[in-house]
PDB file of C-alpha atoms in Angstrom:
ATOM      1  CA  UNK A 100     -21.824-116.460  28.427  1.00  0.00           C
ATOM      2  CA  UNK A 101     -18.726-115.844  30.418  1.00  0.00           C
ATOM      3  CA  UNK A 102     -17.396-118.034  30.357  1.00  0.00           C
ATOM      4  CA  UNK A 103     -17.721-117.703  26.499  1.00  0.00           C
ATOM      5  CA  UNK A 104     -16.305-114.148  27.091  1.00  0.00           C
ATOM      6  CA  UNK A 105     -13.291-115.411  29.328  1.00  0.00           C
ATOM      7  CA  UNK A 106     -12.234-118.101  26.583  1.00  0.00           C
ATOM      8  CA  UNK A 107     -12.416-115.267  23.613  1.00  0.00           C
ATOM      9  CA  UNK A 108      -9.501-112.880  25.856  1.00  0.00           C
ATOM     10  CA  UNK A 109      -7.811-116.118  26.640  1.00  0.00           C
ATOM     11  CA  UNK A 110      -7.873-116.894  22.809  1.00  0.00           C
ATOM     12  CA  UNK A 111      -6.851-112.863  21.963  1.00  0.00           C
ATOM     13  CA  UNK A 112      -3.989-113.293  24.986  1.00  0.00           C
ATOM     14  CA  UNK A 113      -2.864-116.575  22.909  1.00  0.00           C
ATOM     15  CA  UNK A 114      -2.850-115.188  19.162  1.00  0.00           C
ATOM     16  CA  UNK A 115      -1.159-111.734  19.986  1.00  0.00           C
ATOM     17  CA  UNK A 116       1.588-113.651  21.810  1.00  0.00           C
ATOM     18  CA  UNK A 117       2.468-116.725  18.857  1.00  0.00           C
ATOM     19  CA  UNK A 118       1.873-112.844  16.742  1.00  0.00           C
ATOM     20  CA  UNK A 119       4.556-111.177  19.568  1.00  0.00           C
ATOM     21  CA  UNK A 120       7.521-114.563  19.671  1.00  0.00           C
ATOM     22  CA  UNK A 121       6.260-114.603  15.945  1.00  0.00           C
ATOM     23  CA  UNK A 122       7.664-110.600  15.249  1.00  0.00           C
ATOM     24  CA  UNK A 123      10.399-111.007  17.910  1.00  0.00           C
ATOM     25  CA  UNK A 124      12.023-114.170  15.062  1.00  0.00           C
ATOM     26  CA  UNK A 125      11.424-112.312  12.859  1.00  0.00           C
ATOM     27  CA  UNK A 126      13.179-109.001  13.647  1.00  0.00           C
ATOM     28  CA  UNK A 127      16.504-111.184  15.113  1.00  0.00           C
ATOM     29  CA  UNK A 128      16.475-112.824  12.291  1.00  0.00           C
ATOM     30  CA  UNK A 129      16.803-109.786   9.869  1.00  0.00           C
ATOM     31  CA  UNK A 130      19.307-108.322  12.456  1.00  0.00           C
ATOM     32  CA  UNK A 131      21.134-111.557  11.929  1.00  0.00           C
ATOM     33  CA  UNK A 132      23.348-110.590   8.565  1.00  0.00           C
ATOM     34  CA  UNK A 133      23.010-112.961   5.798  1.00  0.00           C
ATOM     35  CA  UNK A 134      26.017-115.230   5.773  1.00  0.00           C
ATOM     36  CA  UNK A 135      25.792-115.890   9.739  1.00  0.00           C
ATOM     37  CA  UNK A 136      22.130-117.298   9.236  1.00  0.00           C
ATOM     38  CA  UNK A 137      21.153-120.316  10.258  1.00  0.00           C
ATOM     39  CA  UNK A 138      19.243-121.733   7.102  1.00  0.00           C
ATOM     40  CA  UNK A 139      21.614-120.685   4.389  1.00  0.00           C
ATOM     41  CA  UNK A 140      24.782-121.765   5.871  1.00  0.00           C
ATOM     42  CA  UNK A 141      24.344-125.038   3.776  1.00  0.00           C
ATOM     43  CA  UNK A 142      23.547-123.194   1.350  1.00  0.00           C
ATOM     44  CA  UNK A 143      27.426-121.184   1.746  1.00  0.00           C
ATOM     45  CA  UNK A 144      29.925-124.344   2.482  1.00  0.00           C
ATOM     46  CA  UNK A 145      28.685-126.142  -0.477  1.00  0.00           C
ATOM     47  CA  UNK A 146      29.415-123.141  -2.505  1.00  0.00           C
ATOM     48  CA  UNK A 147      32.524-122.671  -2.112  1.00  0.00           C
ATOM     49  CA  UNK A 148      34.861-124.727   0.985  1.00  0.00           C
ATOM     50  CA  UNK A 149      37.228-121.552   0.987  1.00  0.00           C
ATOM     51  CA  UNK A 150      34.290-118.769   1.480  1.00  0.00           C
ATOM     52  CA  UNK A 151      35.822-115.773   3.757  1.00  0.00           C
ATOM     53  CA  UNK A 152      34.075-115.517   6.451  1.00  0.00           C
ATOM     54  CA  UNK A 153      35.283-112.495   7.374  1.00  0.00           C
ATOM     55  CA  UNK A 154      34.486-110.749   3.025  1.00  0.00           C
ATOM     56  CA  UNK A 155      31.271-112.337   3.198  1.00  0.00           C
ATOM     57  CA  UNK A 156      30.731-110.655   6.802  1.00  0.00           C
ATOM     58  CA  UNK A 157      32.034-106.891   5.720  1.00  0.00           C
ATOM     59  CA  UNK A 158      30.140-107.152   1.982  1.00  0.00           C
ATOM     60  CA  UNK A 159      26.778-107.591   3.899  1.00  0.00           C
ATOM     61  CA  UNK A 160      27.451-104.239   6.379  1.00  0.00           C
ATOM     62  CA  UNK A 161      29.168-103.146   3.088  1.00  0.00           C
ATOM     63  CA  UNK A 162      25.167-102.853   1.324  1.00  0.00           C
ATOM     64  CA  UNK A 163      23.568-101.310   5.078  1.00  0.00           C
ATOM     65  CA  UNK A 164      25.916 -98.590   5.337  1.00  0.00           C
ATOM     66  CA  UNK A 165      26.495 -96.063   2.748  1.00  0.00           C
ATOM     67  CA  UNK A 166      30.088 -94.295   4.197  1.00  0.00           C
ATOM     68  CA  UNK A 167      31.144 -98.034   3.556  1.00  0.00           C
ATOM     69  CA  UNK A 168      30.110 -98.044  -0.067  1.00  0.00           C
ATOM     70  CA  UNK A 169      31.422 -94.614  -0.536  1.00  0.00           C
ATOM     71  CA  UNK A 170      34.557 -96.560   0.651  1.00  0.00           C
ATOM     72  CA  UNK A 171      34.155 -98.846  -2.185  1.00  0.00           C
ATOM     73  CA  UNK A 172      33.147 -96.983  -4.854  1.00  0.00           C
ATOM     74  CA  UNK A 173      36.018 -95.102  -4.607  1.00  0.00           C
ATOM     75  CA  UNK A 174      38.211 -98.046  -3.842  1.00  0.00           C
ATOM     76  CA  UNK A 175      37.426 -99.543  -6.758  1.00  0.00           C
ATOM     77  CA  UNK A 176      37.920 -96.586  -9.371  1.00  0.00           C
ATOM     78  CA  UNK A 177      41.166 -95.993  -7.837  1.00  0.00           C
ATOM     79  CA  UNK A 178      42.513 -99.852  -8.468  1.00  0.00           C
ATOM     80  CA  UNK A 179      40.675-100.278 -11.915  1.00  0.00           C
ATOM     81  CA  UNK A 180      41.805 -97.076 -13.223  1.00  0.00           C
ATOM     82  CA  UNK A 181      45.084 -98.511 -11.425  1.00  0.00           C
ATOM     83  CA  UNK A 182      46.420-100.274 -15.149  1.00  0.00           C
ATOM     84  CA  UNK A 183      45.711 -97.795 -17.524  1.00  0.00           C
ATOM     85  CA  UNK A 184      47.440 -94.819 -15.713  1.00  0.00           C
ATOM     86  CA  UNK A 185      50.398 -96.231 -15.453  1.00  0.00           C
ATOM     87  CA  UNK A 186      50.534 -97.789 -18.482  1.00  0.00           C
ATOM     88  CA  UNK A 187      52.340 -95.142 -20.585  1.00  0.00           C
ATOM     89  CA  UNK A 188      55.074 -95.102 -18.540  1.00  0.00           C
ATOM     90  CA  UNK A 189      55.738 -97.832 -17.869  1.00  0.00           C
ATOM     91  CA  UNK A 190      56.434 -98.807 -21.190  1.00  0.00           C
ATOM     92  CA  UNK A 191      58.195 -95.696 -21.829  1.00  0.00           C
ATOM     93  CA  UNK A 192      60.413 -96.686 -18.369  1.00  0.00           C
ATOM     94  CA  UNK A 193      60.846-100.687 -20.058  1.00  0.00           C
ATOM     95  CA  UNK A 194      61.911 -99.758 -23.233  1.00  0.00           C
ATOM     96  CA  UNK A 195      64.855 -96.787 -21.529  1.00  0.00           C
ATOM     97  CA  UNK A 196      65.383 -99.729 -19.292  1.00  0.00           C
ATOM     98  CA  UNK A 197      65.408-102.572 -22.520  1.00  0.00           C
ATOM     99  CA  UNK A 198      67.978-100.570 -24.381  1.00  0.00           C
ATOM    100  CA  UNK A 199      70.124-100.211 -21.799  1.00  0.00           C
ATOM    101  CA  UNK A 200      70.232-104.389 -21.018  1.00  0.00           C
ATOM    102  CA  UNK A 201      71.624-104.302 -24.113  1.00  0.00           C
ATOM    103  CA  UNK A 202      73.673-102.344 -24.340  1.00  0.00           C
ATOM    104  CA  UNK A 203      75.783-104.013 -21.746  1.00  0.00           C
ATOM    105  CA  UNK A 204      75.118-107.138 -23.279  1.00  0.00           C
ATOM    106  CA  UNK A 205      77.061-105.555 -27.296  1.00  0.00           C
ATOM    107  CA  UNK A 206      79.509-104.302 -24.677  1.00  0.00           C
ATOM    108  CA  UNK A 207      80.629-107.906 -23.666  1.00  0.00           C
ATOM    109  CA  UNK A 208      81.574-108.866 -26.688  1.00  0.00           C
ATOM    110  CA  UNK A 209      84.014-105.766 -27.381  1.00  0.00           C
ATOM    111  CA  UNK A 210      87.556-107.121 -27.075  1.00  0.00           C
ATOM    112  CA  UNK A 211      89.571-103.642 -26.922  1.00  0.00           C
ATOM    113  CA  UNK A 212      89.215-102.744 -23.022  1.00  0.00           C
ATOM    114  CA  UNK A 213      89.894 -99.380 -23.465  1.00  0.00           C
ATOM    115  CA  UNK A 214      87.323 -98.688 -25.771  1.00  0.00           C
ATOM    116  CA  UNK A 215      85.005-100.819 -23.513  1.00  0.00           C
ATOM    117  CA  UNK A 216      85.096 -98.915 -20.665  1.00  0.00           C
ATOM    118  CA  UNK A 217      84.937 -95.227 -22.473  1.00  0.00           C
ATOM    119  CA  UNK A 218      81.796 -96.745 -24.179  1.00  0.00           C
ATOM    120  CA  UNK A 219      80.344 -98.355 -20.122  1.00  0.00           C
ATOM    121  CA  UNK A 220      80.684 -95.063 -19.315  1.00  0.00           C
ATOM    122  CA  UNK A 221      79.152 -93.426 -21.917  1.00  0.00           C
ATOM    123  CA  UNK A 222      76.826 -95.460 -21.298  1.00  0.00           C
ATOM    124  CA  UNK A 223      76.354 -95.096 -17.592  1.00  0.00           C
ATOM    125  CA  UNK A 224      76.300 -90.937 -18.547  1.00  0.00           C
ATOM    126  CA  UNK A 225      73.334 -91.782 -20.370  1.00  0.00           C
ATOM    127  CA  UNK A 226      70.998 -93.476 -18.110  1.00  0.00           C
ATOM    128  CA  UNK A 227      71.850 -91.243 -14.972  1.00  0.00           C
ATOM    129  CA  UNK A 228      70.587 -88.475 -17.199  1.00  0.00           C
ATOM    130  CA  UNK A 229      67.414 -90.136 -17.907  1.00  0.00           C
ATOM    131  CA  UNK A 230      67.252 -91.524 -14.066  1.00  0.00           C
ATOM    132  CA  UNK A 231      67.375 -87.913 -13.670  1.00  0.00           C
ATOM    133  CA  UNK A 232      64.631 -87.112 -16.951  1.00  0.00           C
ATOM    134  CA  UNK A 233      62.239 -89.477 -14.905  1.00  0.00           C
ATOM    135  CA  UNK A 234      62.606 -88.470 -11.353  1.00  0.00           C
ATOM    136  CA  UNK A 235      59.866 -86.948 -10.751  1.00  0.00           C
ATOM    137  CA  UNK A 236      57.461 -90.048 -12.389  1.00  0.00           C
ATOM    138  CA  UNK A 237      59.918 -91.935 -10.022  1.00  0.00           C
ATOM    139  CA  UNK A 238      59.578 -90.528  -7.060  1.00  0.00           C
ATOM    140  CA  UNK A 239      54.692 -90.487  -7.632  1.00  0.00           C
ATOM    141  CA  UNK A 240      55.626 -94.346  -8.067  1.00  0.00           C
ATOM    142  CA  UNK A 241      56.992 -94.278  -5.167  1.00  0.00           C
ATOM    143  CA  UNK A 242      54.332 -92.517  -2.656  1.00  0.00           C
ATOM    144  CA  UNK A 243      51.431 -94.675  -4.788  1.00  0.00           C
ATOM    145  CA  UNK A 244      52.939 -97.863  -4.094  1.00  0.00           C
ATOM    146  CA  UNK A 245      53.680 -96.417  -0.192  1.00  0.00           C
ATOM    147  CA  UNK A 246      50.075 -95.461  -0.779  1.00  0.00           C
ATOM    148  CA  UNK A 247      48.882 -98.744  -1.298  1.00  0.00           C
ATOM    149  CA  UNK A 248      50.944-101.103   1.420  1.00  0.00           C
ATOM    150  CA  UNK A 249      48.401 -98.056   4.189  1.00  0.00           C
ATOM    151  CA  UNK A 250      45.462 -98.554   1.966  1.00  0.00           C
ATOM    152  CA  UNK A 251      45.639-102.688   2.052  1.00  0.00           C
ATOM    153  CA  UNK A 252      46.821-102.047   5.726  1.00  0.00           C
ATOM    154  CA  UNK A 253      43.686 -99.697   6.737  1.00  0.00           C
ATOM    155  CA  UNK A 254      41.149-102.069   4.779  1.00  0.00           C
ATOM    156  CA  UNK A 255      42.070-105.242   6.361  1.00  0.00           C
ATOM    157  CA  UNK A 256      42.275-103.582   9.311  1.00  0.00           C
ATOM    158  CA  UNK A 257      38.286-101.421   8.477  1.00  0.00           C
ATOM    159  CA  UNK A 258      36.783-105.687   7.531  1.00  0.00           C
ATOM    160  CA  UNK A 259      38.007-106.427  11.388  1.00  0.00           C
ATOM    161  CA  UNK A 260      36.966-103.630  13.514  1.00  0.00           C
ATOM    162  CA  UNK A 261      33.332-103.456  11.034  1.00  0.00           C
ATOM    163  CA  UNK A 262      33.063-106.703  11.679  1.00  0.00           C
ATOM    164  CA  UNK A 263      34.229-107.565  15.161  1.00  0.00           C
ATOM    165  CA  UNK A 264      31.503-106.646  16.972  1.00  0.00           C
ATOM    166  CA  UNK A 265      29.013-108.695  14.757  1.00  0.00           C
ATOM    167  CA  UNK A 266      30.392-112.395  14.767  1.00  0.00           C
ATOM    168  CA  UNK A 267      31.026-111.394  19.084  1.00  0.00           C
ATOM    169  CA  UNK A 268      27.375-110.295  18.565  1.00  0.00           C
ATOM    170  CA  UNK A 269      25.988-113.252  16.951  1.00  0.00           C
ATOM    171  CA  UNK A 270      28.090-115.111  19.653  1.00  0.00           C
ATOM    172  CA  UNK A 271      26.161-114.584  22.624  1.00  0.00           C
ATOM    173  CA  UNK A 272      22.629-114.386  21.242  1.00  0.00           C
ATOM    174  CA  UNK A 273      23.137-117.703  19.152  1.00  0.00           C
ATOM    175  CA  UNK A 274      24.430-119.570  21.645  1.00  0.00           C
ATOM    176  CA  UNK A 275      22.949-123.737  21.563  1.00  0.00           C
ATOM    177  CA  UNK A 276      21.045-125.285  24.241  1.00  0.00           C
ATOM    178  CA  UNK A 277      23.997-127.580  25.550  1.00  0.00           C
ATOM    179  CA  UNK A 278      21.424-130.434  26.240  1.00  0.00           C
ATOM    180  CA  UNK A 279      21.918-132.290  23.065  1.00  0.00           C
ATOM    181  CA  UNK A 280      26.081-132.349  23.550  1.00  0.00           C
ATOM    182  CA  UNK A 281      26.420-133.192  27.216  1.00  0.00           C
ATOM    183  CA  UNK A 282      23.484-136.272  26.589  1.00  0.00           C
ATOM    184  CA  UNK A 283      26.116-137.334  23.588  1.00  0.00           C
ATOM    185  CA  UNK A 284      29.167-136.866  26.490  1.00  0.00           C
ATOM    186  CA  UNK A 285      27.136-138.831  29.349  1.00  0.00           C
ATOM    187  CA  UNK A 286      26.380-141.808  26.345  1.00  0.00           C
ATOM    188  CA  UNK A 287      30.147-141.858  25.232  1.00  0.00           C
ATOM    189  CA  UNK A 288      30.711-142.264  29.015  1.00  0.00           C
ATOM    190  CA  UNK A 289      28.796-145.326  29.331  1.00  0.00           C
ATOM    191  CA  UNK A 290      29.573-146.469  25.831  1.00  0.00           C
ATOM    192  CA  UNK A 291      33.192-146.734  26.844  1.00  0.00           C
ATOM    193  CA  UNK A 292      33.035-148.088  30.027  1.00  0.00           C
ATOM    194  CA  UNK A 293      30.664-150.624  28.177  1.00  0.00           C
ATOM    195  CA  UNK A 294      33.295-151.383  26.520  1.00  0.00           C
ATOM    196  CA  UNK A 295      36.110-151.476  28.600  1.00  0.00           C
ATOM    197  CA  UNK A 296      34.249-154.381  30.703  1.00  0.00           C
ATOM    198  CA  UNK A 297      33.541-155.961  27.352  1.00  0.00           C
ATOM    199  CA  UNK A 298      36.776-156.219  25.977  1.00  0.00           C
ATOM    200  CA  UNK A 299      37.722-157.377  29.818  1.00  0.00           C
ATOM    201  CA  UNK A 300      35.708-160.101  30.117  1.00  0.00           C
ATOM    202  CA  UNK A 301      36.729-161.370  27.246  1.00  0.00           C
TER     203      UNK A 301
END
């Protein structure tokens, strides 16, 4: 009876230990972002040779952090709305600039130099008035362009500072066992020596 009890206790301890190890492995697996999980690595390589791991890890974090998700939504809204918001002014401005280019081309056909110079002065005065008319638009467009550069720069900074600790944690926790590489290095050394020996013999 005592032997049976001890056996049952031993079996129970083994089962608990196995469950603990399994759950620990599961926790570690879920803690590792999908782009870094070994079981999808081959799939990722097949999917695209040009995969960007920085983007993939960041996208994984966006799905986990509401703060990042909110920022990405705001950025999408901004960039999606940009073309429509600027379209009417850009069409207006393009037509105006196209007109002034056309008048300059037309001036080249005027043979009377005095008349040509008067026309050029008239056109230049008109263009300066136009530039003054759109001054507020030009200032706002310059601000938009300047802010876009900053947005893109700091978006890149955000991606790097978000993902760098993750890849460093992965590197620390998932360093492979060196044994197989060391064995292969030893095999290469022996094979080299054997090859040299046979080459010198012949």
